[in-house]
Amino acid sequence: MLKTKSELEREIQILLGGLIAEKQEFGEHSTGAANDLERASEIAREMLSKFGMENRLVVEKEPSSDAVEVVLQRLYAQSRRCLEEHATFHAWLAQEVEKEGVLSGDVVQAKFNELLSSKNSYPAPSH
């Protein structure tokens, strides 16, 4: 399946979102974020090494860790801003995950829609 740069960046932002949410809610992230961080790094590395997606025409077999870090830091900042903009929803989500362990996408979407319709202060994420 072909993916655009925007789609890959969105995947990275979602992967980093869990780590960011843990840091915001609990002051630090857990080992549970390790797999997400590894996958986010892998996608960023592929964007640089295979797909030429960072405004460079040179495709490197192994991009420097600094180049990967630049991509991850940029997307981390965007994800953090998104979570801060939706802090009330984020707080609810953290409580429910702590209580239930796992939530279905349907439950999360229903709560988001409920907050959106009741307060109209939670625009659909566009980050």
PDB file of C-alpha atoms in Angstrom:
ATOM      1  CA  MET A   1       0.000   0.000   0.000  1.00  0.00           C
ATOM      2  CA  LEU A   2       1.386   3.375  -0.998  1.00  0.00           C
ATOM      3  CA  LYS A   3       1.498   6.066   1.661  1.00  0.00           C
ATOM      4  CA  THR A   4       2.121   9.772   1.453  1.00  0.00           C
ATOM      5  CA  LYS A   5       4.494  11.735   3.622  1.00  0.00           C
ATOM      6  CA  SER A   6       1.486  13.150   5.509  1.00  0.00           C
ATOM      7  CA  GLU A   7       0.161   9.669   6.221  1.00  0.00           C
ATOM      8  CA  LEU A   8       3.518   8.468   7.520  1.00  0.00           C
ATOM      9  CA  GLU A   9       3.899  11.580   9.659  1.00  0.00           C
ATOM     10  CA  ARG A  10       0.426  10.973  11.087  1.00  0.00           C
ATOM     11  CA  GLU A  11       1.426   7.411  11.986  1.00  0.00           C
ATOM     12  CA  ILE A  12       4.482   8.738  13.801  1.00  0.00           C
ATOM     13  CA  GLN A  13       2.399  11.338  15.641  1.00  0.00           C
ATOM     14  CA  ILE A  14      -0.025   8.656  16.804  1.00  0.00           C
ATOM     15  CA  LEU A  15       2.840   6.444  17.971  1.00  0.00           C
ATOM     16  CA  LEU A  16       4.429   9.334  19.871  1.00  0.00           C
ATOM     17  CA  GLY A  17       1.059  10.338  21.325  1.00  0.00           C
ATOM     18  CA  GLY A  18       1.039   7.531  23.867  1.00  0.00           C
ATOM     19  CA  LEU A  19       4.470   8.474  25.170  1.00  0.00           C
ATOM     20  CA  ILE A  20       3.485  12.153  25.342  1.00  0.00           C
ATOM     21  CA  ALA A  21       0.205  11.360  27.083  1.00  0.00           C
ATOM     22  CA  GLU A  22       1.988   9.282  29.722  1.00  0.00           C
ATOM     23  CA  LYS A  23       4.462  12.099  30.352  1.00  0.00           C
ATOM     24  CA  GLN A  24       1.670  14.668  30.636  1.00  0.00           C
ATOM     25  CA  GLU A  25      -0.476  12.525  32.901  1.00  0.00           C
ATOM     26  CA  PHE A  26       2.116  10.766  35.058  1.00  0.00           C
ATOM     27  CA  GLY A  27       5.259  12.912  34.696  1.00  0.00           C
ATOM     28  CA  GLU A  28       7.206  10.222  32.866  1.00  0.00           C
ATOM     29  CA  HIS A  29       6.632   7.492  30.332  1.00  0.00           C
ATOM     30  CA  SER A  30       6.660   3.767  30.972  1.00  0.00           C
ATOM     31  CA  THR A  31       8.373   0.900  29.208  1.00  0.00           C
ATOM     32  CA  GLY A  32       5.111   0.433  27.316  1.00  0.00           C
ATOM     33  CA  ALA A  33       6.163   3.282  25.039  1.00  0.00           C
ATOM     34  CA  ALA A  34       9.307   1.455  23.895  1.00  0.00           C
ATOM     35  CA  ASN A  35       7.669  -0.376  20.998  1.00  0.00           C
ATOM     36  CA  ASP A  36       5.891   2.776  19.808  1.00  0.00           C
ATOM     37  CA  LEU A  37       9.126   4.750  19.953  1.00  0.00           C
ATOM     38  CA  GLU A  38      10.974   2.025  18.074  1.00  0.00           C
ATOM     39  CA  ARG A  39       8.299   1.937  15.351  1.00  0.00           C
ATOM     40  CA  ALA A  40       8.197   5.759  15.083  1.00  0.00           C
ATOM     41  CA  SER A  41      11.982   5.786  14.683  1.00  0.00           C
ATOM     42  CA  GLU A  42      11.779   3.085  12.024  1.00  0.00           C
ATOM     43  CA  ILE A  43       9.186   5.015  10.006  1.00  0.00           C
ATOM     44  CA  ALA A  44      11.222   8.233  10.248  1.00  0.00           C
ATOM     45  CA  ARG A  45      14.356   6.360   9.190  1.00  0.00           C
ATOM     46  CA  GLU A  46      12.517   4.884   6.181  1.00  0.00           C
ATOM     47  CA  MET A  47      11.181   8.319   5.233  1.00  0.00           C
ATOM     48  CA  LEU A  48      14.783   9.500   5.067  1.00  0.00           C
ATOM     49  CA  SER A  49      16.496   6.391   3.712  1.00  0.00           C
ATOM     50  CA  LYS A  50      14.006   4.863   1.276  1.00  0.00           C
ATOM     51  CA  PHE A  51      11.402   7.420   0.338  1.00  0.00           C
ATOM     52  CA  GLY A  52      13.261  10.738   0.036  1.00  0.00           C
ATOM     53  CA  MET A  53      10.543  12.518   2.002  1.00  0.00           C
ATOM     54  CA  GLU A  54      12.456  15.138   3.941  1.00  0.00           C
ATOM     55  CA  ASN A  55      13.116  17.704   1.218  1.00  0.00           C
ATOM     56  CA  ARG A  56      16.267  15.948   0.112  1.00  0.00           C
ATOM     57  CA  LEU A  57      16.918  14.265  -3.191  1.00  0.00           C
ATOM     58  CA  VAL A  58      19.696  12.105  -1.798  1.00  0.00           C
ATOM     59  CA  VAL A  59      18.504   8.801  -0.426  1.00  0.00           C
ATOM     60  CA  GLU A  60      20.891   7.416   2.181  1.00  0.00           C
ATOM     61  CA  LYS A  61      21.166   3.771   3.168  1.00  0.00           C
ATOM     62  CA  GLU A  62      21.505   4.743   6.811  1.00  0.00           C
ATOM     63  CA  PRO A  63      20.437   8.268   7.721  1.00  0.00           C
ATOM     64  CA  SER A  64      22.200   9.769  10.699  1.00  0.00           C
ATOM     65  CA  SER A  65      20.510   9.447  14.050  1.00  0.00           C
ATOM     66  CA  ASP A  66      20.556  13.261  14.170  1.00  0.00           C
ATOM     67  CA  ALA A  67      18.452  13.437  10.992  1.00  0.00           C
ATOM     68  CA  VAL A  68      15.965  10.918  12.407  1.00  0.00           C
ATOM     69  CA  GLU A  69      15.880  12.856  15.678  1.00  0.00           C
ATOM     70  CA  VAL A  70      15.015  16.091  13.836  1.00  0.00           C
ATOM     71  CA  VAL A  71      11.990  14.426  12.212  1.00  0.00           C
ATOM     72  CA  LEU A  72      10.865  12.837  15.480  1.00  0.00           C
ATOM     73  CA  GLN A  73      11.278  16.058  17.481  1.00  0.00           C
ATOM     74  CA  ARG A  74       9.219  18.038  14.943  1.00  0.00           C
ATOM     75  CA  LEU A  75       6.398  15.496  15.011  1.00  0.00           C
ATOM     76  CA  TYR A  76       6.654  15.125  18.805  1.00  0.00           C
ATOM     77  CA  ALA A  77       6.070  18.884  19.179  1.00  0.00           C
ATOM     78  CA  GLN A  78       3.047  18.748  16.868  1.00  0.00           C
ATOM     79  CA  SER A  79       1.579  15.786  18.766  1.00  0.00           C
ATOM     80  CA  ARG A  80       2.149  17.478  22.113  1.00  0.00           C
ATOM     81  CA  ARG A  81       0.319  20.616  20.936  1.00  0.00           C
ATOM     82  CA  CYS A  82      -2.600  18.502  19.738  1.00  0.00           C
ATOM     83  CA  LEU A  83      -2.875  16.740  23.098  1.00  0.00           C
ATOM     84  CA  GLU A  84      -2.670  20.064  24.928  1.00  0.00           C
ATOM     85  CA  GLU A  85      -5.478  21.477  22.766  1.00  0.00           C
ATOM     86  CA  HIS A  86      -7.660  18.510  23.722  1.00  0.00           C
ATOM     87  CA  ALA A  87      -6.656  18.308  27.393  1.00  0.00           C
ATOM     88  CA  THR A  88     -10.135  17.504  28.756  1.00  0.00           C
ATOM     89  CA  PHE A  89     -10.581  14.618  26.360  1.00  0.00           C
ATOM     90  CA  HIS A  90      -7.050  13.456  27.089  1.00  0.00           C
ATOM     91  CA  ALA A  91      -7.725  13.457  30.862  1.00  0.00           C
ATOM     92  CA  TRP A  92     -10.887  11.378  30.360  1.00  0.00           C
ATOM     93  CA  LEU A  93      -9.015   8.971  28.107  1.00  0.00           C
ATOM     94  CA  ALA A  94      -6.171   8.527  30.613  1.00  0.00           C
ATOM     95  CA  GLN A  95      -8.640   7.779  33.432  1.00  0.00           C
ATOM     96  CA  GLU A  96     -10.534   5.241  31.357  1.00  0.00           C
ATOM     97  CA  VAL A  97      -7.405   3.453  30.184  1.00  0.00           C
ATOM     98  CA  GLU A  98      -6.120   3.303  33.754  1.00  0.00           C
ATOM     99  CA  LYS A  99      -9.476   1.921  34.924  1.00  0.00           C
ATOM    100  CA  GLU A 100     -10.258  -0.433  32.021  1.00  0.00           C
ATOM    101  CA  GLY A 101      -6.805  -1.246  30.675  1.00  0.00           C
ATOM    102  CA  VAL A 102      -7.962  -1.246  27.050  1.00  0.00           C
ATOM    103  CA  LEU A 103     -10.610   0.785  25.232  1.00  0.00           C
ATOM    104  CA  SER A 104     -12.149   0.062  21.869  1.00  0.00           C
ATOM    105  CA  GLY A 105     -11.940   2.634  19.130  1.00  0.00           C
ATOM    106  CA  ASP A 106     -15.746   2.827  19.141  1.00  0.00           C
ATOM    107  CA  VAL A 107     -15.831   3.844  22.815  1.00  0.00           C
ATOM    108  CA  VAL A 108     -13.158   6.483  22.291  1.00  0.00           C
ATOM    109  CA  GLN A 109     -14.871   7.868  19.191  1.00  0.00           C
ATOM    110  CA  ALA A 110     -18.264   7.954  20.944  1.00  0.00           C
ATOM    111  CA  LYS A 111     -16.835   9.951  23.855  1.00  0.00           C
ATOM    112  CA  PHE A 112     -15.049  12.318  21.512  1.00  0.00           C
ATOM    113  CA  ASN A 113     -18.283  12.856  19.554  1.00  0.00           C
ATOM    114  CA  GLU A 114     -20.201  13.395  22.800  1.00  0.00           C
ATOM    115  CA  LEU A 115     -17.767  16.071  23.925  1.00  0.00           C
ATOM    116  CA  LEU A 116     -17.798  17.609  20.477  1.00  0.00           C
ATOM    117  CA  SER A 117     -21.574  17.891  20.356  1.00  0.00           C
ATOM    118  CA  SER A 118     -22.100  18.936  23.987  1.00  0.00           C
ATOM    119  CA  LYS A 119     -19.444  21.620  24.254  1.00  0.00           C
ATOM    120  CA  ASN A 120     -18.517  22.280  20.650  1.00  0.00           C
ATOM    121  CA  SER A 121     -15.035  23.073  21.957  1.00  0.00           C
ATOM    122  CA  TYR A 122     -13.351  19.924  20.712  1.00  0.00           C
ATOM    123  CA  PRO A 123     -12.795  20.271  16.982  1.00  0.00           C
ATOM    124  CA  ALA A 124     -11.937  17.065  15.196  1.00  0.00           C
ATOM    125  CA  PRO A 125      -8.175  16.519  15.325  1.00  0.00           C
ATOM    126  CA  SER A 126      -6.510  17.751  12.169  1.00  0.00           C
ATOM    127  CA  HIS A 127      -2.926  17.285  13.318  1.00  0.00           C
TER     128      HIS A 127
END
